[in-house]
Amino acid sequence: MAFQVRPLVLSTLSAGLALAALLSACGGGDDATGWATDSAGSVTLQFEAVAGTTPVSCGSTITGLGSTSKSAQIQDLRFYVSDVQLIKADGSTVPLTLATTDDNNYADANGSVSLITLSQAGTGACTTGTLNTAIQGTVPAGRYVGVTMTLGVPMGLNHLSSTDAATPAVLRSDVNPSMSWNWRGGRKFTKIELQSTEAGNPVTLLHLGSTGCVGDPANGVPITGCTAPNRLTLSFADFDPARQQIALDVQSLFAQQNFSVTNSCMSSPTDAGCVSDFAALALNFNPDGTGTGTAVAGQTQTVFKAMSR
């Protein structure tokens, strides 16, 4: 009997392997790569401020900052994020449809944008009353492996009037104050301000935004382009929102700044104070004014990172 059974076992095993290979070739296998949404395709992306790996927030005293290892407190930490897309295992991307149910999110044919508020400067000190630490939305239900987004406001929305009632609330100065510049009507993509605990309490800040923009929206001439867009793609190829969050590391951003004195970067093309901040973001910047405000090839930004929740 053993002589007769062995071919049967081998035959069954061979058939099973052949079937598995056929299913794999046809894409009919159960691909469990990545993580799965719920049946509604709901997604929540959580954000946090950190110094290294330590969470920090409004009023936290952060030690070991900058080139001289000084201490400071967060006053304001807000930034715009746009064009959020989830990444599938095959590398394709799927746009996140924003839940535009509050004044922190907006989407139309010109793009989508969200304002993340991890701390907001108030009267005399930061306040925790208006925080927005997450982006919520939906995608087609399925499996995904990562997420990508842009730090900044889309060109089609960036230069809308900050005071016009028709402008989306997330971009209006009466709803989200101090996130707009006077010139060319553009937004501050980031408003990151830390106040040192050193004598005189000098401030270190980064206000990132597009510069060299052509047009005059205040007089009816739309912006047609900017020599330095200063938008940054943030891509996390291995990211599970149920287990991870996106952290902004102020220690890495300001690693080269001296917190004993004032450090100010307003994104001016010739502002020498922007050199190290832009280097941390891997954005092209030259203090002679020739910077392109685009990603530096071959370099990776060190400010935003995926961390465990």
mmCIF file of C-alpha atoms in Angstrom:
data_model
loop_
_atom_site.group_PDB
_atom_site.id
_atom_site.type_symbol
_atom_site.label_atom_id
_atom_site.label_comp_id
_atom_site.label_asym_id
_atom_site.label_seq_id
_atom_site.Cartn_x
_atom_site.Cartn_y
_atom_site.Cartn_z
ATOM 1 C CA MET A 1 0.000 0.000 0.000
ATOM 2 C CA ALA A 2 2.793 2.465 0.887
ATOM 3 C CA PHE A 3 4.104 2.165 -2.650
ATOM 4 C CA GLN A 4 0.653 3.267 -3.957
ATOM 5 C CA VAL A 5 -0.048 6.101 -1.461
ATOM 6 C CA ARG A 6 3.246 8.040 -1.909
ATOM 7 C CA PRO A 7 2.512 9.097 -5.527
ATOM 8 C CA LEU A 8 -0.957 10.197 -4.416
ATOM 9 C CA VAL A 9 0.528 12.442 -1.674
ATOM 10 C CA LEU A 10 3.070 13.918 -4.051
ATOM 11 C CA SER A 11 0.414 14.427 -6.659
ATOM 12 C CA THR A 12 -1.847 16.284 -4.193
ATOM 13 C CA LEU A 13 1.040 18.445 -2.958
ATOM 14 C CA SER A 14 2.057 19.336 -6.502
ATOM 15 C CA ALA A 15 -1.481 20.271 -7.380
ATOM 16 C CA GLY A 16 -1.705 22.494 -4.309
ATOM 17 C CA LEU A 17 1.533 24.306 -5.163
ATOM 18 C CA ALA A 18 0.391 24.746 -8.743
ATOM 19 C CA LEU A 19 -2.926 26.203 -7.589
ATOM 20 C CA ALA A 20 -1.162 28.598 -5.212
ATOM 21 C CA ALA A 21 1.167 29.732 -7.971
ATOM 22 C CA LEU A 22 -1.781 30.241 -10.318
ATOM 23 C CA LEU A 23 -3.686 32.294 -7.729
ATOM 24 C CA SER A 24 -0.620 34.394 -7.053
ATOM 25 C CA ALA A 25 -0.002 34.987 -10.742
ATOM 26 C CA CYS A 26 -3.605 36.011 -11.250
ATOM 27 C CA GLY A 27 -3.677 38.282 -8.201
ATOM 28 C CA GLY A 28 -6.283 36.039 -6.585
ATOM 29 C CA GLY A 29 -4.362 35.456 -3.325
ATOM 30 C CA ASP A 30 -5.206 37.093 0.008
ATOM 31 C CA ASP A 31 -2.672 39.966 0.098
ATOM 32 C CA ALA A 32 -2.419 40.980 3.741
ATOM 33 C CA THR A 33 0.234 43.631 3.164
ATOM 34 C CA GLY A 34 -0.273 46.808 5.186
ATOM 35 C CA TRP A 35 -3.340 47.678 7.239
ATOM 36 C CA ALA A 36 -7.042 47.637 6.488
ATOM 37 C CA THR A 37 -9.598 50.425 6.858
ATOM 38 C CA ASP A 38 -13.024 49.768 8.313
ATOM 39 C CA SER A 39 -15.910 49.167 5.931
ATOM 40 C CA ALA A 40 -16.519 52.932 5.633
ATOM 41 C CA GLY A 41 -12.883 53.660 4.754
ATOM 42 C CA SER A 42 -12.478 55.990 7.737
ATOM 43 C CA VAL A 43 -8.975 57.356 8.365
ATOM 44 C CA THR A 44 -7.628 59.545 11.193
ATOM 45 C CA LEU A 45 -4.087 60.903 11.024
ATOM 46 C CA GLN A 46 -2.781 62.065 14.371
ATOM 47 C CA PHE A 47 -0.064 64.732 14.793
ATOM 48 C CA GLU A 48 2.157 65.583 17.743
ATOM 49 C CA ALA A 49 5.033 67.890 18.647
ATOM 50 C CA VAL A 50 8.166 66.282 20.050
ATOM 51 C CA ALA A 51 11.710 67.165 21.055
ATOM 52 C CA GLY A 52 13.651 64.127 19.927
ATOM 53 C CA THR A 53 11.271 61.417 21.085
ATOM 54 C CA THR A 54 9.715 63.309 24.015
ATOM 55 C CA PRO A 55 6.229 64.774 23.484
ATOM 56 C CA VAL A 56 6.093 68.532 24.118
ATOM 57 C CA SER A 57 3.201 70.972 24.195
ATOM 58 C CA CYS A 58 2.136 74.478 25.078
ATOM 59 C CA GLY A 59 4.219 75.672 28.015
ATOM 60 C CA SER A 60 6.555 72.651 28.104
ATOM 61 C CA THR A 61 10.120 73.569 29.040
ATOM 62 C CA ILE A 62 12.295 71.842 26.462
ATOM 63 C CA THR A 63 15.942 71.300 27.356
ATOM 64 C CA GLY A 64 18.959 70.596 25.180
ATOM 65 C CA LEU A 65 17.890 72.817 22.285
ATOM 66 C CA GLY A 66 20.103 74.211 19.575
ATOM 67 C CA SER A 67 23.842 74.525 19.127
ATOM 68 C CA THR A 68 24.418 75.580 22.767
ATOM 69 C CA SER A 69 21.964 73.154 24.428
ATOM 70 C CA LYS A 70 19.603 75.740 25.939
ATOM 71 C CA SER A 71 15.993 75.584 27.122
ATOM 72 C CA ALA A 72 12.836 77.094 25.634
ATOM 73 C CA GLN A 73 9.065 76.862 25.672
ATOM 74 C CA ILE A 74 6.675 76.446 22.753
ATOM 75 C CA GLN A 75 4.517 79.495 22.130
ATOM 76 C CA ASP A 76 2.994 78.810 18.722
ATOM 77 C CA LEU A 77 3.103 75.642 16.648
ATOM 78 C CA ARG A 78 0.754 75.511 13.694
ATOM 79 C CA PHE A 79 1.152 74.328 10.111
ATOM 80 C CA TYR A 80 -0.915 73.728 6.983
ATOM 81 C CA VAL A 81 -1.071 70.291 5.346
ATOM 82 C CA SER A 82 -2.590 69.633 1.925
ATOM 83 C CA ASP A 83 -3.099 66.914 -0.699
ATOM 84 C CA VAL A 84 -3.175 63.981 1.745
ATOM 85 C CA GLN A 85 -3.044 60.616 -0.022
ATOM 86 C CA LEU A 86 -2.766 57.062 1.210
ATOM 87 C CA ILE A 87 -0.225 54.734 -0.387
ATOM 88 C CA LYS A 88 -1.100 51.197 -1.514
ATOM 89 C CA ALA A 89 1.277 48.219 -1.597
ATOM 90 C CA ASP A 90 1.779 48.598 -5.350
ATOM 91 C CA GLY A 91 2.912 52.217 -4.880
ATOM 92 C CA SER A 92 -0.261 53.825 -6.201
ATOM 93 C CA THR A 93 -1.926 56.554 -4.150
ATOM 94 C CA VAL A 94 -5.527 57.334 -3.222
ATOM 95 C CA PRO A 95 -6.631 60.856 -2.189
ATOM 96 C CA LEU A 96 -8.107 61.271 1.282
ATOM 97 C CA THR A 97 -11.532 62.908 1.153
ATOM 98 C CA LEU A 98 -11.420 65.382 4.021
ATOM 99 C CA ALA A 99 -14.113 65.567 6.647
ATOM 100 C CA THR A 100 -14.766 69.280 6.166
ATOM 101 C CA THR A 101 -17.040 69.683 9.140
ATOM 102 C CA ASP A 102 -15.075 72.360 10.991
ATOM 103 C CA ASP A 103 -12.943 75.463 10.407
ATOM 104 C CA ASN A 104 -9.709 73.457 10.205
ATOM 105 C CA ASN A 105 -10.349 71.751 6.867
ATOM 106 C CA TYR A 106 -11.432 72.707 3.349
ATOM 107 C CA ALA A 107 -11.497 71.125 -0.090
ATOM 108 C CA ASP A 108 -12.635 72.176 -3.561
ATOM 109 C CA ALA A 109 -11.429 71.890 -7.153
ATOM 110 C CA ASN A 110 -8.348 73.976 -6.251
ATOM 111 C CA GLY A 111 -7.164 71.468 -3.666
ATOM 112 C CA SER A 112 -7.579 70.421 -0.066
ATOM 113 C CA VAL A 113 -6.017 71.919 3.042
ATOM 114 C CA SER A 114 -6.008 71.354 6.798
ATOM 115 C CA LEU A 115 -4.580 73.434 9.615
ATOM 116 C CA ILE A 116 -2.868 71.492 12.387
ATOM 117 C CA THR A 117 -2.686 73.459 15.646
ATOM 118 C CA LEU A 118 -0.488 71.863 18.294
ATOM 119 C CA SER A 119 -0.111 75.135 20.221
ATOM 120 C CA GLN A 120 -1.393 78.650 19.581
ATOM 121 C CA ALA A 121 -0.022 81.848 21.018
ATOM 122 C CA GLY A 122 -2.491 83.675 23.209
ATOM 123 C CA THR A 123 -2.266 86.709 25.443
ATOM 124 C CA GLY A 124 1.000 86.456 27.317
ATOM 125 C CA ALA A 125 1.271 82.724 26.863
ATOM 126 C CA CYS A 126 0.132 79.929 24.604
ATOM 127 C CA THR A 127 -3.365 78.606 25.025
ATOM 128 C CA THR A 128 -4.746 75.133 24.590
ATOM 129 C CA GLY A 129 -8.275 76.187 23.680
ATOM 130 C CA THR A 130 -8.166 75.817 19.907
ATOM 131 C CA LEU A 131 -6.002 72.792 19.228
ATOM 132 C CA ASN A 132 -6.512 70.600 16.198
ATOM 133 C CA THR A 133 -4.222 67.585 16.309
ATOM 134 C CA ALA A 134 -5.717 65.305 13.657
ATOM 135 C CA ILE A 135 -6.909 65.073 10.071
ATOM 136 C CA GLN A 136 -9.972 62.932 9.452
ATOM 137 C CA GLY A 137 -11.378 61.670 6.173
ATOM 138 C CA THR A 138 -12.282 58.675 4.083
ATOM 139 C CA VAL A 139 -10.812 56.566 1.302
ATOM 140 C CA PRO A 140 -12.191 53.541 -0.542
ATOM 141 C CA ALA A 141 -12.229 50.684 1.965
ATOM 142 C CA GLY A 142 -9.198 48.463 1.532
ATOM 143 C CA ARG A 143 -5.586 47.929 2.498
ATOM 144 C CA TYR A 144 -2.909 50.604 2.551
ATOM 145 C CA VAL A 145 0.746 50.785 3.598
ATOM 146 C CA GLY A 146 1.633 54.472 3.947
ATOM 147 C CA VAL A 147 0.683 58.106 3.583
ATOM 148 C CA THR A 148 1.950 61.167 1.729
ATOM 149 C CA MET A 149 1.038 64.856 2.012
ATOM 150 C CA THR A 150 2.311 68.348 1.306
ATOM 151 C CA LEU A 151 3.423 70.828 3.930
ATOM 152 C CA GLY A 152 1.809 74.056 2.718
ATOM 153 C CA VAL A 153 -1.304 75.480 1.067
ATOM 154 C CA PRO A 154 -2.115 74.669 -2.590
ATOM 155 C CA MET A 155 -1.325 77.425 -5.076
ATOM 156 C CA GLY A 156 -5.001 77.768 -6.023
ATOM 157 C CA LEU A 157 -5.995 78.555 -2.424
ATOM 158 C CA ASN A 158 -2.876 80.179 -1.008
ATOM 159 C CA HIS A 159 -3.441 83.722 -2.260
ATOM 160 C CA LEU A 160 -7.129 84.177 -1.460
ATOM 161 C CA SER A 161 -7.897 87.219 0.636
ATOM 162 C CA SER A 162 -7.510 86.489 4.342
ATOM 163 C CA THR A 163 -10.291 88.960 5.204
ATOM 164 C CA ASP A 164 -12.915 88.210 2.531
ATOM 165 C CA ALA A 165 -15.950 86.481 4.010
ATOM 166 C CA ALA A 166 -16.055 84.223 0.926
ATOM 167 C CA THR A 167 -12.609 82.793 1.730
ATOM 168 C CA PRO A 168 -12.711 79.368 3.426
ATOM 169 C CA ALA A 169 -12.579 79.728 7.212
ATOM 170 C CA VAL A 170 -9.368 77.719 7.543
ATOM 171 C CA LEU A 171 -7.600 80.436 5.523
ATOM 172 C CA ARG A 172 -9.258 83.502 7.098
ATOM 173 C CA SER A 173 -7.449 85.675 9.614
ATOM 174 C CA ASP A 174 -10.550 86.208 11.784
ATOM 175 C CA VAL A 175 -10.810 82.437 12.318
ATOM 176 C CA ASN A 176 -7.153 81.454 12.344
ATOM 177 C CA PRO A 177 -5.225 84.657 13.149
ATOM 178 C CA SER A 178 -1.597 85.351 12.260
ATOM 179 C CA MET A 179 -1.362 82.649 9.586
ATOM 180 C CA SER A 180 -1.299 85.121 6.659
ATOM 181 C CA TRP A 181 1.239 87.557 5.279
ATOM 182 C CA ASN A 182 0.341 91.018 4.042
ATOM 183 C CA TRP A 183 2.273 90.778 0.834
ATOM 184 C CA ARG A 184 0.743 88.839 -2.082
ATOM 185 C CA GLY A 185 -1.916 87.432 0.254
ATOM 186 C CA GLY A 186 -0.048 84.184 0.895
ATOM 187 C CA ARG A 187 -0.203 82.000 3.987
ATOM 188 C CA LYS A 188 2.411 81.053 6.523
ATOM 189 C CA PHE A 189 2.721 77.330 5.892
ATOM 190 C CA THR A 190 4.263 76.989 9.340
ATOM 191 C CA LYS A 191 4.172 79.229 12.378
ATOM 192 C CA ILE A 192 6.609 77.659 14.805
ATOM 193 C CA GLU A 193 7.746 79.896 17.657
ATOM 194 C CA LEU A 194 9.731 78.982 20.759
ATOM 195 C CA GLN A 195 10.672 81.393 23.542
ATOM 196 C CA SER A 196 14.000 80.791 25.234
ATOM 197 C CA THR A 197 14.321 80.661 29.013
ATOM 198 C CA GLU A 198 17.646 82.495 28.699
ATOM 199 C CA ALA A 199 18.099 86.122 29.751
ATOM 200 C CA GLY A 200 15.767 88.380 27.791
ATOM 201 C CA ASN A 201 13.674 85.407 26.600
ATOM 202 C CA PRO A 202 14.728 85.630 22.933
ATOM 203 C CA VAL A 203 12.443 83.970 20.399
ATOM 204 C CA THR A 204 13.342 81.378 17.772
ATOM 205 C CA LEU A 205 10.819 81.140 14.941
ATOM 206 C CA LEU A 206 10.165 79.724 11.493
ATOM 207 C CA HIS A 207 7.473 81.228 9.283
ATOM 208 C CA LEU A 208 7.616 79.187 6.077
ATOM 209 C CA GLY A 209 5.781 80.300 2.945
ATOM 210 C CA SER A 210 6.051 80.966 -0.784
ATOM 211 C CA THR A 211 8.192 83.923 -1.883
ATOM 212 C CA GLY A 212 8.921 85.734 -5.127
ATOM 213 C CA CYS A 213 5.260 85.499 -6.137
ATOM 214 C CA VAL A 214 4.169 87.386 -9.272
ATOM 215 C CA GLY A 215 0.838 89.198 -9.246
ATOM 216 C CA ASP A 216 -1.164 91.542 -7.046
ATOM 217 C CA PRO A 217 -4.367 89.908 -5.803
ATOM 218 C CA ALA A 218 -5.265 92.939 -3.671
ATOM 219 C CA ASN A 219 -5.690 94.887 -6.946
ATOM 220 C CA GLY A 220 -7.284 92.123 -8.947
ATOM 221 C CA VAL A 221 -4.122 90.667 -10.502
ATOM 222 C CA PRO A 222 -3.948 86.956 -9.631
ATOM 223 C CA ILE A 223 -0.706 85.288 -8.636
ATOM 224 C CA THR A 224 0.748 83.432 -11.611
ATOM 225 C CA GLY A 225 3.721 81.813 -9.920
ATOM 226 C CA CYS A 226 6.351 82.025 -7.188
ATOM 227 C CA THR A 227 10.114 81.723 -7.614
ATOM 228 C CA ALA A 228 10.340 79.816 -4.315
ATOM 229 C CA PRO A 229 7.135 77.851 -3.590
ATOM 230 C CA ASN A 230 8.650 76.382 -0.394
ATOM 231 C CA ARG A 231 6.166 73.514 -0.277
ATOM 232 C CA LEU A 232 7.484 70.223 1.017
ATOM 233 C CA THR A 233 6.314 66.676 0.315
ATOM 234 C CA LEU A 234 6.137 64.527 3.437
ATOM 235 C CA SER A 235 6.029 60.824 2.595
ATOM 236 C CA PHE A 236 5.877 57.902 5.007
ATOM 237 C CA ALA A 237 6.047 54.664 3.045
ATOM 238 C CA ASP A 238 5.431 52.444 6.092
ATOM 239 C CA PHE A 239 2.728 54.101 8.174
ATOM 240 C CA ASP A 240 -0.234 52.656 10.071
ATOM 241 C CA PRO A 241 -2.473 55.390 11.557
ATOM 242 C CA ALA A 242 -3.807 53.006 14.197
ATOM 243 C CA ARG A 243 -0.330 52.532 15.633
ATOM 244 C CA GLN A 244 1.577 55.614 14.526
ATOM 245 C CA GLN A 245 1.377 59.400 14.409
ATOM 246 C CA ILE A 246 3.233 62.107 12.522
ATOM 247 C CA ALA A 247 5.566 64.032 14.798
ATOM 248 C CA LEU A 248 7.161 67.448 14.264
ATOM 249 C CA ASP A 249 10.555 67.442 15.995
ATOM 250 C CA VAL A 250 11.460 70.977 17.155
ATOM 251 C CA GLN A 251 14.828 69.755 18.405
ATOM 252 C CA SER A 252 15.808 68.595 14.931
ATOM 253 C CA LEU A 253 14.327 71.665 13.209
ATOM 254 C CA PHE A 254 16.311 74.129 15.328
ATOM 255 C CA ALA A 255 19.386 71.975 15.950
ATOM 256 C CA GLN A 256 21.775 74.603 14.568
ATOM 257 C CA GLN A 257 20.192 77.680 16.163
ATOM 258 C CA ASN A 258 21.618 79.466 19.226
ATOM 259 C CA PHE A 259 18.778 79.887 21.703
ATOM 260 C CA SER A 260 20.708 82.553 23.648
ATOM 261 C CA VAL A 261 19.785 85.046 20.915
ATOM 262 C CA THR A 262 16.832 85.743 18.623
ATOM 263 C CA ASN A 263 16.593 83.477 15.567
ATOM 264 C CA SER A 264 14.111 84.542 12.922
ATOM 265 C CA CYS A 265 13.348 82.944 9.568
ATOM 266 C CA MET A 266 10.525 84.619 7.617
ATOM 267 C CA SER A 267 11.397 82.800 4.373
ATOM 268 C CA SER A 268 12.866 85.899 2.746
ATOM 269 C CA PRO A 269 15.077 84.677 -0.140
ATOM 270 C CA THR A 270 18.103 86.477 1.342
ATOM 271 C CA ASP A 271 17.474 85.736 5.028
ATOM 272 C CA ALA A 272 20.636 84.081 6.371
ATOM 273 C CA GLY A 273 18.658 83.024 9.442
ATOM 274 C CA CYS A 274 16.785 80.530 7.253
ATOM 275 C CA VAL A 275 19.801 78.474 6.173
ATOM 276 C CA SER A 276 19.753 75.810 8.879
ATOM 277 C CA ASP A 277 15.935 75.584 9.113
ATOM 278 C CA PHE A 278 15.610 75.021 5.364
ATOM 279 C CA ALA A 279 18.466 72.483 5.509
ATOM 280 C CA ALA A 280 16.555 70.481 8.129
ATOM 281 C CA LEU A 281 13.542 70.514 5.793
ATOM 282 C CA ALA A 282 15.748 69.580 2.800
ATOM 283 C CA LEU A 283 14.408 72.613 0.889
ATOM 284 C CA ASN A 284 16.709 74.420 -1.530
ATOM 285 C CA PHE A 285 17.724 77.784 -0.064
ATOM 286 C CA ASN A 286 20.636 80.109 -0.775
ATOM 287 C CA PRO A 287 21.033 83.381 1.159
ATOM 288 C CA ASP A 288 22.129 85.067 -2.067
ATOM 289 C CA GLY A 289 18.509 84.825 -3.211
ATOM 290 C CA THR A 290 18.959 82.054 -5.783
ATOM 291 C CA GLY A 291 17.205 79.323 -3.804
ATOM 292 C CA THR A 292 14.448 77.451 -5.640
ATOM 293 C CA GLY A 293 12.308 76.510 -2.647
ATOM 294 C CA THR A 294 12.039 72.942 -3.919
ATOM 295 C CA ALA A 295 13.181 69.630 -2.455
ATOM 296 C CA VAL A 296 16.935 69.044 -2.500
ATOM 297 C CA ALA A 297 17.661 65.925 -4.556
ATOM 298 C CA GLY A 298 19.190 63.111 -2.544
ATOM 299 C CA GLN A 299 18.431 64.673 0.834
ATOM 300 C CA THR A 300 15.713 63.737 3.334
ATOM 301 C CA GLN A 301 14.029 66.148 5.695
ATOM 302 C CA THR A 302 14.595 65.410 9.392
ATOM 303 C CA VAL A 303 11.790 67.437 10.988
ATOM 304 C CA PHE A 304 8.682 65.307 10.414
ATOM 305 C CA LYS A 305 8.746 61.610 11.251
ATOM 306 C CA ALA A 306 6.475 58.672 11.986
ATOM 307 C CA MET A 307 6.375 57.679 15.647
ATOM 308 C CA SER A 308 4.411 55.212 17.740
ATOM 309 C CA ARG A 309 1.207 56.575 19.243
#
